[in-house]
């Protein structure tokens, strides 16, 4: 598990809107457990999922994509020798 800029943003947006993980997961068409993986950094959501989240939270898609890219970069830096 990894606390990345994207995971922090996803949790903050969900809590700000008073949504449950179940409500968000239903909206984006996945399981609650799978959505939980996005918030904990186990998996990084696809651009399709990020698009759905940007619509749900009414935030620019590019903001979420940038955070996703930053999160991927941080993960890669952790595994470099």
XYZ file of N, CA and C in Angstrom:
243
model
N 0.852 -1.185 0.000
C 0.000 0.000 0.000
C 0.891 1.239 0.000
N 0.383 2.229 -0.700
C 1.189 3.424 -0.874
C 0.303 4.658 -0.819
N 0.703 5.620 -0.027
C -0.032 6.874 0.060
C 0.574 7.843 -0.953
N -0.071 7.967 -2.097
C 0.424 8.805 -3.190
C -0.463 10.037 -3.330
N -0.033 10.992 -4.151
C -0.898 12.155 -4.380
C -2.290 11.768 -4.899
N -2.348 10.751 -5.751
C -3.645 10.327 -6.285
C -4.512 9.694 -5.203
N -3.934 8.827 -4.379
C -4.740 8.174 -3.337
C -5.289 9.209 -2.356
N -4.453 10.173 -2.010
C -4.902 11.237 -1.096
C -6.041 12.040 -1.715
N -5.919 12.354 -3.000
C -6.943 13.142 -3.685
C -8.253 12.371 -3.784
N -8.171 11.081 -4.113
C -9.396 10.279 -4.236
C -10.135 10.201 -2.901
N -9.386 9.968 -1.817
C -10.026 9.909 -0.497
C -10.640 11.256 -0.123
N -9.888 12.333 -0.379
C -10.365 13.670 -0.035
C -11.634 14.011 -0.815
N -11.647 13.735 -2.106
C -12.826 14.040 -2.919
C -14.039 13.239 -2.454
N -13.828 11.952 -2.177
C -14.950 11.106 -1.739
C -15.514 11.606 -0.416
N -14.641 11.924 0.511
C -15.102 12.385 1.823
C -15.755 13.765 1.731
N -15.205 14.638 0.885
C -15.777 15.975 0.715
C -17.220 15.893 0.182
N -17.483 14.894 -0.650
C -18.826 14.724 -1.213
C -19.706 13.815 -0.354
N -19.167 13.352 0.761
C -19.898 12.452 1.662
C -20.382 11.191 0.957
N -19.515 10.635 0.095
C -19.826 9.394 -0.610
C -19.155 8.232 0.095
N -19.791 7.088 0.024
C -19.167 5.859 0.504
C -18.361 5.255 -0.642
N -17.457 4.367 -0.302
C -16.723 3.666 -1.351
C -17.687 2.868 -2.222
N -18.731 2.339 -1.634
C -19.732 1.577 -2.393
C -20.424 2.462 -3.414
N -20.806 3.669 -3.024
C -21.479 4.578 -3.952
C -20.571 4.924 -5.127
N -19.310 5.213 -4.845
C -18.370 5.554 -5.909
C -18.121 4.344 -6.800
N -17.932 3.187 -6.201
C -17.662 1.985 -6.996
C -18.850 1.635 -7.893
N -20.057 1.805 -7.401
C -21.241 1.563 -8.236
C -21.260 2.527 -9.419
N -20.920 3.776 -9.179
C -20.938 4.784 -10.233
C -19.913 4.471 -11.331
N -18.719 4.033 -10.927
C -17.683 3.783 -11.930
C -17.739 2.362 -12.478
N -18.612 1.536 -11.938
C -18.813 0.192 -12.473
C -17.786 -0.833 -12.048
N -17.428 -0.800 -10.771
C -16.489 -1.783 -10.241
C -16.961 -2.207 -8.851
N -16.221 -3.095 -8.225
C -16.580 -3.521 -6.876
C -16.045 -2.525 -5.860
N -16.601 -2.560 -4.662
C -16.113 -1.686 -3.601
C -14.670 -2.037 -3.264
N -14.353 -3.317 -3.246
C -12.990 -3.745 -2.935
C -12.002 -3.222 -3.978
N -12.383 -3.282 -5.241
C -11.501 -2.785 -6.291
C -11.312 -1.276 -6.153
N -12.393 -0.550 -5.859
C -12.257 0.890 -5.670
C -11.362 1.184 -4.464
N -11.488 0.399 -3.423
C -10.644 0.571 -2.239
C -9.167 0.467 -2.612
N -8.849 -0.385 -3.568
C -7.460 -0.524 -4.023
C -6.951 0.768 -4.653
N -7.833 1.528 -5.280
C -7.425 2.821 -5.840
C -7.068 3.802 -4.722
N -7.842 3.770 -3.647
C -7.606 4.708 -2.543
C -6.419 4.320 -1.670
N -6.017 3.067 -1.737
C -4.896 2.624 -0.913
C -3.608 2.481 -1.723
N -3.699 2.671 -3.034
C -2.516 2.612 -3.871
C -2.109 1.215 -4.295
N -2.950 0.235 -4.041
C -2.641 -1.127 -4.489
C -2.675 -1.179 -6.015
N -3.656 -0.504 -6.596
C -3.729 -0.387 -8.055
C -3.978 1.072 -8.421
N -3.580 1.426 -9.625
C -3.798 2.771 -10.139
C -4.924 2.687 -11.163
N -5.937 3.538 -11.034
C -7.074 3.454 -11.960
C -6.680 3.799 -13.392
N -7.394 3.169 -14.329
C -7.182 3.460 -15.747
C -7.676 4.869 -16.063
N -7.308 5.366 -17.225
C -7.788 6.684 -17.637
C -9.308 6.699 -17.792
N -9.899 5.569 -18.177
C -11.358 5.486 -18.276
C -11.999 5.696 -16.903
N -11.443 5.054 -15.890
C -11.956 5.213 -14.520
C -11.717 6.640 -14.039
N -10.533 7.187 -14.335
C -10.257 8.568 -13.935
C -11.251 9.528 -14.587
N -11.631 9.247 -15.826
C -12.623 10.088 -16.507
C -13.958 10.049 -15.771
N -14.388 8.856 -15.391
C -15.650 8.722 -14.647
C -15.574 9.454 -13.307
N -14.427 9.349 -12.640
C -14.269 10.031 -11.357
C -14.261 11.544 -11.530
N -13.664 12.020 -12.610
C -13.639 13.471 -12.845
C -15.050 13.996 -13.067
N -15.878 13.209 -13.726
C -17.276 13.602 -13.934
C -18.034 13.575 -12.605
N -17.855 12.507 -11.850
C -18.542 12.369 -10.562
C -18.215 13.529 -9.632
N -16.939 13.883 -9.551
C -16.501 14.913 -8.617
C -16.427 16.310 -9.231
N -16.712 16.392 -10.527
C -16.681 17.668 -11.235
C -15.320 18.357 -11.092
N -14.272 17.576 -11.393
C -12.917 18.101 -11.394
C -12.312 17.841 -12.775
N -11.346 18.669 -13.187
C -10.734 18.454 -14.503
C -10.039 17.092 -14.596
N -10.297 16.392 -15.684
C -9.677 15.094 -15.907
C -8.158 15.191 -15.875
N -7.603 16.243 -16.447
C -6.137 16.386 -16.479
C -5.536 16.411 -15.077
N -6.241 16.965 -14.121
C -5.723 16.974 -12.743
C -5.529 15.549 -12.229
N -6.519 14.695 -12.471
C -6.423 13.309 -11.999
C -5.370 12.531 -12.782
N -5.272 12.791 -14.078
C -4.263 12.103 -14.896
C -2.861 12.492 -14.435
N -2.649 13.769 -14.143
C -1.338 14.213 -13.662
C -0.989 13.550 -12.337
N -1.965 13.455 -11.444
C -1.719 12.800 -10.159
C -1.430 11.318 -10.359
N -2.122 10.700 -11.314
C -1.887 9.297 -11.621
C -0.469 9.094 -12.134
N -0.036 9.953 -13.037
C 1.320 9.847 -13.579
C 2.356 10.057 -12.479
N 2.117 11.009 -11.603
C 3.026 11.260 -10.491
C 3.089 10.040 -9.567
N 1.942 9.421 -9.331
C 1.893 8.230 -8.483
C 2.673 7.089 -9.119
N 2.530 6.913 -10.438
C 3.268 5.854 -11.132
C 4.770 6.113 -11.037
N 5.173 7.365 -11.192
C 6.588 7.723 -11.115
C 7.142 7.410 -9.728
N 6.381 7.740 -8.683
C 6.828 7.457 -7.311
C 6.997 5.956 -7.099
N 6.073 5.169 -7.639
C 6.165 3.716 -7.482
C 7.393 3.175 -8.195
N 7.687 3.694 -9.386
C 8.867 3.233 -10.129
C 10.152 3.595 -9.405
N 10.187 4.762 -8.781
C 11.387 5.174 -8.063
C 11.654 4.299 -6.849
N 10.621 3.731 -6.278
C 10.788 2.843 -5.121
C 11.480 1.539 -5.491
N 11.301 1.096 -6.733
C 11.870 -0.196 -7.111
C 13.216 -0.083 -7.817
N 13.678 1.133 -8.083
C 14.990 1.300 -8.718
C 16.076 0.903 -7.727
N 17.142 0.246 -8.235
C 18.239 -0.162 -7.345
C 19.040 1.004 -6.837
